[in-house]
Tab-separated table of C-alpha atoms and ligand atoms in Angstrom:
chain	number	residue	atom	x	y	z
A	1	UNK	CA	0.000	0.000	0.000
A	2	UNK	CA	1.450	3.494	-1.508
A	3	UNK	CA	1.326	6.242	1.700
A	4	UNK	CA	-0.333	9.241	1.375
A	5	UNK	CA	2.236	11.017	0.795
A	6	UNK	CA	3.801	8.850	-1.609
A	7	UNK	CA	0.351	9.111	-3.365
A	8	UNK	CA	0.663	12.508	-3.707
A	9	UNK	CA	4.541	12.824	-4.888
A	10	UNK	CA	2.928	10.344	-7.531
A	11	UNK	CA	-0.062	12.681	-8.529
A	12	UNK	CA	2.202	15.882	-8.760
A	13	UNK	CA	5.185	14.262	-10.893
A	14	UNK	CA	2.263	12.866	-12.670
A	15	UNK	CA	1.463	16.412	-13.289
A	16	UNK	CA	4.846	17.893	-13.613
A	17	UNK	CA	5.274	15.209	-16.457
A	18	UNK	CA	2.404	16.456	-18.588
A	19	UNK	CA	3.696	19.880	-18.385
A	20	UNK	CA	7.334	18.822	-18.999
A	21	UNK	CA	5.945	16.981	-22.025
A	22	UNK	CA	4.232	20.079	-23.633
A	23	UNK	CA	7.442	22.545	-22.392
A	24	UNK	CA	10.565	20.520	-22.376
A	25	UNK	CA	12.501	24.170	-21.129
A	26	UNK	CA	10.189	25.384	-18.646
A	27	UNK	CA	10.318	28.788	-17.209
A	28	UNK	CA	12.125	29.505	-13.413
A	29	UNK	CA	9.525	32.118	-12.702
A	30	UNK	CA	6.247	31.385	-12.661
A	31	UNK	CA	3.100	34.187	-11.795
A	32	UNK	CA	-0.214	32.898	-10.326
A	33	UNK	CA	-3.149	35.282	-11.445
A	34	UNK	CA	-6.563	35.701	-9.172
A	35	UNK	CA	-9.491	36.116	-9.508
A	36	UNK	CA	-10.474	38.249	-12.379
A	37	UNK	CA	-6.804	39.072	-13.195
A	38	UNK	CA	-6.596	36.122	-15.732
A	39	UNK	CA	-5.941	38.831	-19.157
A	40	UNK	CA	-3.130	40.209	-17.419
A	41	UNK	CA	0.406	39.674	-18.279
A	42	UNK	CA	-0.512	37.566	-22.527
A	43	UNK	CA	2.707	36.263	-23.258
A	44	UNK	CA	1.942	34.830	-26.756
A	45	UNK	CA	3.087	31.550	-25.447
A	46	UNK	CA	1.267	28.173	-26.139
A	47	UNK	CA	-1.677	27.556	-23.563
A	48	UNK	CA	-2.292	24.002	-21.865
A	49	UNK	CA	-5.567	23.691	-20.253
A	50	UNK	CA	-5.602	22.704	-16.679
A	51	UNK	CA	-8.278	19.815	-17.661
A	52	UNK	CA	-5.698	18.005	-19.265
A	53	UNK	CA	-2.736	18.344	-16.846
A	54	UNK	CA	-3.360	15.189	-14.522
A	55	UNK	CA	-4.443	15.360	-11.021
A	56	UNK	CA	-4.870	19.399	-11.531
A	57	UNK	CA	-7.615	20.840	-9.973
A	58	UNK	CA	-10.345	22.693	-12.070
A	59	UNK	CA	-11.125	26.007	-10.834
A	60	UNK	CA	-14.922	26.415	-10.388
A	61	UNK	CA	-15.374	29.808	-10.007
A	62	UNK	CA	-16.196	32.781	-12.062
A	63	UNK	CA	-13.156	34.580	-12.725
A	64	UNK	CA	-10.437	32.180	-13.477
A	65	UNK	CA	-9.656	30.497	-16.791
A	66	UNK	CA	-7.987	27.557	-15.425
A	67	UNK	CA	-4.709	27.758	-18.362
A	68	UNK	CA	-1.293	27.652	-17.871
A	69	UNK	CA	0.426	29.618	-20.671
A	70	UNK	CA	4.247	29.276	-20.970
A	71	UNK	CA	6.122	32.695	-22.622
A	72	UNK	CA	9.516	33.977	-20.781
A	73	UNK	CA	7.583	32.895	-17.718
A	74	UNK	CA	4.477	30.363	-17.039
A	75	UNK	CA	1.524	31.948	-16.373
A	76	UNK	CA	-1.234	29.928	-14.298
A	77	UNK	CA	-5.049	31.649	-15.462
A	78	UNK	CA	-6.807	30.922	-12.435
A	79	UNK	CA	-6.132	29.242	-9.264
A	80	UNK	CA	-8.570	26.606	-7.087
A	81	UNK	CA	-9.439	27.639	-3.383
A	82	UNK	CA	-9.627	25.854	-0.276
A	83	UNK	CA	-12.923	26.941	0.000
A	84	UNK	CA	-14.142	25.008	-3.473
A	85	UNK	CA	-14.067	22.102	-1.332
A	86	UNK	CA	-10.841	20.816	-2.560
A	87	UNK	CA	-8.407	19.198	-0.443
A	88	UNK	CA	-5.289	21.059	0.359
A	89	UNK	CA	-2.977	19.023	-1.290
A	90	UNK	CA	-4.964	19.453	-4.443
A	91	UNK	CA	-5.182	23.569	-3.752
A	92	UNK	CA	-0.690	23.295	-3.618
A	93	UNK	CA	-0.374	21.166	-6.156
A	94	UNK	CA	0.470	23.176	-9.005
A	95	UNK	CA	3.032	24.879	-6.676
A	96	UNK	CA	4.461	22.154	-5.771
A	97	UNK	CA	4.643	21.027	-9.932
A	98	UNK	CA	6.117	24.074	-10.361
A	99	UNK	CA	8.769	23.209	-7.710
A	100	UNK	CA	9.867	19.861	-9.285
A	101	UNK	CA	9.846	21.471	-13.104
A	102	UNK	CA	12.190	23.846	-11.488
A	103	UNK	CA	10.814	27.236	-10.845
A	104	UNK	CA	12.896	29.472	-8.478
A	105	UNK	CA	10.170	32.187	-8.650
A	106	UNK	CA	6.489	32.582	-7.786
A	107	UNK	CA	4.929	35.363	-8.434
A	108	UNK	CA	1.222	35.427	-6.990
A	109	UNK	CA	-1.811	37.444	-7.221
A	110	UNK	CA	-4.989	38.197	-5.608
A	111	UNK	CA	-8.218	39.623	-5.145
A	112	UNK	CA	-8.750	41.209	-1.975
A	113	UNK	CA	-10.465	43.419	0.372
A	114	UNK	CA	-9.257	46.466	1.966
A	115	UNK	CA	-9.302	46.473	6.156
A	116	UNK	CA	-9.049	50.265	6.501
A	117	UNK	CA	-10.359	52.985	4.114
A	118	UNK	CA	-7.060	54.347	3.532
A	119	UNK	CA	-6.078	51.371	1.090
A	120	UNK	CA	-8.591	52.166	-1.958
A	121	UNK	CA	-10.510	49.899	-4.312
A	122	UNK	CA	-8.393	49.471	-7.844
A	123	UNK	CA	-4.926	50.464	-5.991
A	124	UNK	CA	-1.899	47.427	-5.472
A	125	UNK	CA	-0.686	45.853	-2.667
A	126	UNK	CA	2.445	44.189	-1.772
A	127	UNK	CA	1.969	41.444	0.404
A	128	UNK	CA	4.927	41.692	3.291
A	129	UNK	CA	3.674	39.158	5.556
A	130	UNK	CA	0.490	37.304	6.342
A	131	UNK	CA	-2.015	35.776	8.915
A	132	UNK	CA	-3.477	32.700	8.117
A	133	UNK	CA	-6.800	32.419	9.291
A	134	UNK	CA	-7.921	29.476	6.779
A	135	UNK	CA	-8.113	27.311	10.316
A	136	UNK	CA	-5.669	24.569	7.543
A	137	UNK	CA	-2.561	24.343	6.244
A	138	UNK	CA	-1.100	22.607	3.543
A	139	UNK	CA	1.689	21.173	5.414
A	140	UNK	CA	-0.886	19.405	7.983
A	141	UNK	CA	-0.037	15.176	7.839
A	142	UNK	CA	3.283	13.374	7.321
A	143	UNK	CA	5.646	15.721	6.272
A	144	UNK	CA	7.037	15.546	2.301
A	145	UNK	CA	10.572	14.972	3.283
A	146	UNK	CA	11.842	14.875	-0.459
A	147	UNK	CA	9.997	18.211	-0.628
A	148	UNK	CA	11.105	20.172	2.355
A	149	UNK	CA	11.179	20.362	6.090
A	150	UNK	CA	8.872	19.514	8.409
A	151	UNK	CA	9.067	23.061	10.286
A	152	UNK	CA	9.989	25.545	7.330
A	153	UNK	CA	11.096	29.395	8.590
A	154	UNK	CA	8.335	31.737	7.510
A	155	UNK	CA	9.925	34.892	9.081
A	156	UNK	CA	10.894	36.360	5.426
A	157	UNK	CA	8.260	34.092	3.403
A	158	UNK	CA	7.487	36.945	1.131
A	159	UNK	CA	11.237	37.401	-0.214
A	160	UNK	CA	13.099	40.572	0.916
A	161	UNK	CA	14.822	41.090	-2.341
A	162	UNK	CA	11.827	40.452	-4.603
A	163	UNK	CA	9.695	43.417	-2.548
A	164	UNK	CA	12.634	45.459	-2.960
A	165	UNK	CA	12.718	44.372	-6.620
A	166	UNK	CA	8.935	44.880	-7.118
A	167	UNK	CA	9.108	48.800	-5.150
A	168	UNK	CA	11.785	49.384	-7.963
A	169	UNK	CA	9.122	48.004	-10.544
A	170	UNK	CA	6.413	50.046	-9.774
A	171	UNK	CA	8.316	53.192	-9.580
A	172	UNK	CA	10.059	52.538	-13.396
A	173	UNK	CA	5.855	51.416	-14.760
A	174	UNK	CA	4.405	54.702	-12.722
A	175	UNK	CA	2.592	52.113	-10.833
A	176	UNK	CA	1.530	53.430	-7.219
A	177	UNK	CA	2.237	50.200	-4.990
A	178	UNK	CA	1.172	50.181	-1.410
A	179	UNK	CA	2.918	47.818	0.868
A	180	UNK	CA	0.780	45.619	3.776
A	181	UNK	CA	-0.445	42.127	5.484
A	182	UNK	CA	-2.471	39.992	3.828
A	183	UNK	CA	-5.074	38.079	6.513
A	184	UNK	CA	-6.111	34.679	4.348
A	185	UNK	CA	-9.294	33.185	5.682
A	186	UNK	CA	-11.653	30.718	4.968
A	187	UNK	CA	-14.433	32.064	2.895
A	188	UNK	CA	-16.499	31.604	1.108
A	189	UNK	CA	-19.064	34.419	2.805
A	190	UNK	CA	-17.364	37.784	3.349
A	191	UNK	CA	-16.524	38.584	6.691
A	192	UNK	CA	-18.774	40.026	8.715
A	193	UNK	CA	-17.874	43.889	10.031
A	194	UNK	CA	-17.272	42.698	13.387
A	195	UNK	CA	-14.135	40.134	11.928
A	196	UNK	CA	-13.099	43.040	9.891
A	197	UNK	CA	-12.462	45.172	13.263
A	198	UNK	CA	-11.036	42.040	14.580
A	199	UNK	CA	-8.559	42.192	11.867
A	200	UNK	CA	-7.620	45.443	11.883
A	201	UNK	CA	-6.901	45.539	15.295
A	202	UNK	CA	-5.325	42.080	14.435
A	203	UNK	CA	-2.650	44.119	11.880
A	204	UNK	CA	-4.031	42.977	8.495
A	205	UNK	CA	-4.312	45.388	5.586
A	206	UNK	CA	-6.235	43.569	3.352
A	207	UNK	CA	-8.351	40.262	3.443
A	208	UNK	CA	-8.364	37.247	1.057
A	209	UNK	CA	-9.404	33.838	0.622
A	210	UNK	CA	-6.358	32.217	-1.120
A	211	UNK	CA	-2.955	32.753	-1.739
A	212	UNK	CA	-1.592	31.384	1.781
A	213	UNK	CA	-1.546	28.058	1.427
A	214	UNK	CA	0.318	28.355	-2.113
A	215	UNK	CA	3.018	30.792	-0.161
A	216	UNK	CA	3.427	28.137	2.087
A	217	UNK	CA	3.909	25.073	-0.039
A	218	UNK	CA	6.463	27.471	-2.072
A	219	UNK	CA	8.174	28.202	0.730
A	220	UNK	CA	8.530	24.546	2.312
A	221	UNK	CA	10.144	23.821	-1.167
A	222	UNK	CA	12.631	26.789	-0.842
A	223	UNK	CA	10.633	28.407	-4.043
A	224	UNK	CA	11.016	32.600	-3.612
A	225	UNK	CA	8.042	33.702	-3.402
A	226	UNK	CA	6.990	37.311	-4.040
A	227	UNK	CA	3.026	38.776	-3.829
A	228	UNK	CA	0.435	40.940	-4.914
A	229	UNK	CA	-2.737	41.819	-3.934
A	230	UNK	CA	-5.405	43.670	-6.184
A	231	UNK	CA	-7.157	45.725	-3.938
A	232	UNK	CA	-11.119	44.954	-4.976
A	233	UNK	CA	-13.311	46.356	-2.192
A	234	UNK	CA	-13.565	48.304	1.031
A	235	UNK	CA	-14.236	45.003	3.303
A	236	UNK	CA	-17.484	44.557	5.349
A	237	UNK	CA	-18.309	47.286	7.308
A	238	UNK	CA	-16.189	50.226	5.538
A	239	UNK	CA	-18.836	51.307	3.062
A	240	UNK	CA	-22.758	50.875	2.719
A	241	UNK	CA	-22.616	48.943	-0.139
A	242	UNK	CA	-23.249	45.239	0.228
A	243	UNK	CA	-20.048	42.771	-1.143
A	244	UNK	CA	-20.318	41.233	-4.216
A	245	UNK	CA	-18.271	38.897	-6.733
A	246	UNK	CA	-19.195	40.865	-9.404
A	247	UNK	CA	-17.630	44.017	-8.007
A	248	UNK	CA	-14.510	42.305	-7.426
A	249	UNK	CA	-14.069	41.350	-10.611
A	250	UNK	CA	-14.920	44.714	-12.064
A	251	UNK	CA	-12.346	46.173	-9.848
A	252	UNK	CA	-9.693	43.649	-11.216
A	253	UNK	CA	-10.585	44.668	-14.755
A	254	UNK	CA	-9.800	48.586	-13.656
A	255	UNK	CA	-6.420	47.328	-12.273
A	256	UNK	CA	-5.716	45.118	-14.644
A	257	UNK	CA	-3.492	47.691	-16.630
A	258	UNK	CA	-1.354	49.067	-13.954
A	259	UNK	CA	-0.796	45.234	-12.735
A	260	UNK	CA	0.701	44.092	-16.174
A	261	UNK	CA	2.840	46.987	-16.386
A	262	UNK	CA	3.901	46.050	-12.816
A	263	UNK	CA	4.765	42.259	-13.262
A	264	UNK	CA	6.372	43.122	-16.872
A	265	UNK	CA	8.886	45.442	-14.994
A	266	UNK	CA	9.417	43.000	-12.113
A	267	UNK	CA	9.927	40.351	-14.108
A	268	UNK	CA	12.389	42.247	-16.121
A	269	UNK	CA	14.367	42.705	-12.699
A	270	UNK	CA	14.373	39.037	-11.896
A	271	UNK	CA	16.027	38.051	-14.801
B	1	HPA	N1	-13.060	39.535	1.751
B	1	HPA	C1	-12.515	38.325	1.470
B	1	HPA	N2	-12.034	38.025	0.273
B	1	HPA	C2	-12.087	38.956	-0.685
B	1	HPA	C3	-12.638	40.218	-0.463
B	1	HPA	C4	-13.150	40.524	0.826
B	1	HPA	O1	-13.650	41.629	1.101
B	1	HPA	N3	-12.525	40.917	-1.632
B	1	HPA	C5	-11.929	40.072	-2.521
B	1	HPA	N4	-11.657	38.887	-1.952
């Protein structure tokens, strides 16, 4: 009988085989875009559908295109969530593909909410740190000791010379970037105004349902990992407006333009 985690070091060389088969030289940077960003950053590069990578999840949500497009760097359209009901193994697994076809980079992006009015709908956000409120992580069982340690460091997960990289990008693309923590929780219903408070007080900027558990897989396989958070909404409680998909994903077609400009220069700078 295989182990679980044998099972799953199965399912995601299985995976990084299909993509290996399609791009024999695969990129060392790869960018992860969120919800509603999925236009951004067209590479001209040939496209491989998630549905036919094995073992991939399928994102089920509006929003994501579920593609991986390889150019200078691979581009995953779309991501899955923890809160699609899929296991978190399945939610890291195209990080940890990534990891074996050799990517030194991640790049990833977000939709997200705002935790104090002073970070505005459309702007950017560069993730420094996070709180992970998902109540999960990825890590959780027998740990992947081909993969990485059983107690990775997060104390610099979001790479000190990538946000330095990415301040110098959005000052060369006239990109204003704001700089803050990224709170990850559970979703799918928005917070409520009193967990907005809570987080506030708590030291989060902005509030998400993904991104976390990718930063952490990334990290326990020594991947850099550098983020970006589209800021969508004011969360619950800052405006009178109910929340609504929808208005995320306008939002992320607003930003869309300074975003690309942003992850073209930073990518640039990463070589
Ligand atoms: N809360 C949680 N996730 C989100 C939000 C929000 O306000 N906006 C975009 N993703």
């Amino acid at each position: 009988m295989q182990s679980l985690v044998e099972t799953e070091l199965a399912a995601i060389d299985a995976a990084a085989a299909a993509i290996r088969g399609r791009f024999p030289a695969f990129p060392r940077v790869a960018v992860v875009l969120g919800s509603g960003l999925g236009d951004v950053l067209k590479t001209g590069g040939a496209s491989l559908p998630y549905s036919e990578i094995p073992h991939f999840p399928k994102p089920r949500v509006a929003g994501h295109h579920g593609v991986l497009e390889v150019g200078e760097v691979a581009v995953f359209r779309g991501r899955c969530h923890y809160y699609e009901g899929h296991p978190m193994e399945a939610v890291v697994r195209p990080v940890r593909a990534m990891a074996r076809l050799g990517v030194e980079t991640l790049i990833v992006t977000n939709a997200a909410g705002s935790v104090h009015a002073a970070l505005r709908p459309g702007e950017l956000m560069l993730i420094e740190d996070h709180i992970n409120l998902l109540g999960a992580n990825p890590l959780r069982g027998d740990n992947f000791d081909g993969l990485g340690p059983r107690f990775p460091d997060l104390s610099a997960a979001y790479d000190p010379g990538l946000r330095r990289a990415a301040a110098a990008a959005a000052r060369e693309a006239k990109v204003r970037l704001r700089r803050g923590v990224y709170a990850a929780v559970g979703g799918p219903s928005y917070e409520t105004p009193a967990e907005i408070r809570m987080l506030r007080r708590a030291g989060a900027d902005a509030v998400g349902m993904s991104t976390v558990p990718e930063v952490i897989a990334a990290r326990h396989a020594g991947v850099r990992v550098a983020a970006i958070s589209c800021i969508t909404n004011l969360a619950a409680g800052l405006s009178k407006e109910p929340l609504t998909h929808e208005e995320v994903l306008e939002t992320t077609r607003r930003a869309a333009g300074g975003l690309d400009r942003l992850l073209r220069a930073l990518i640039r700078r990463i070589g």
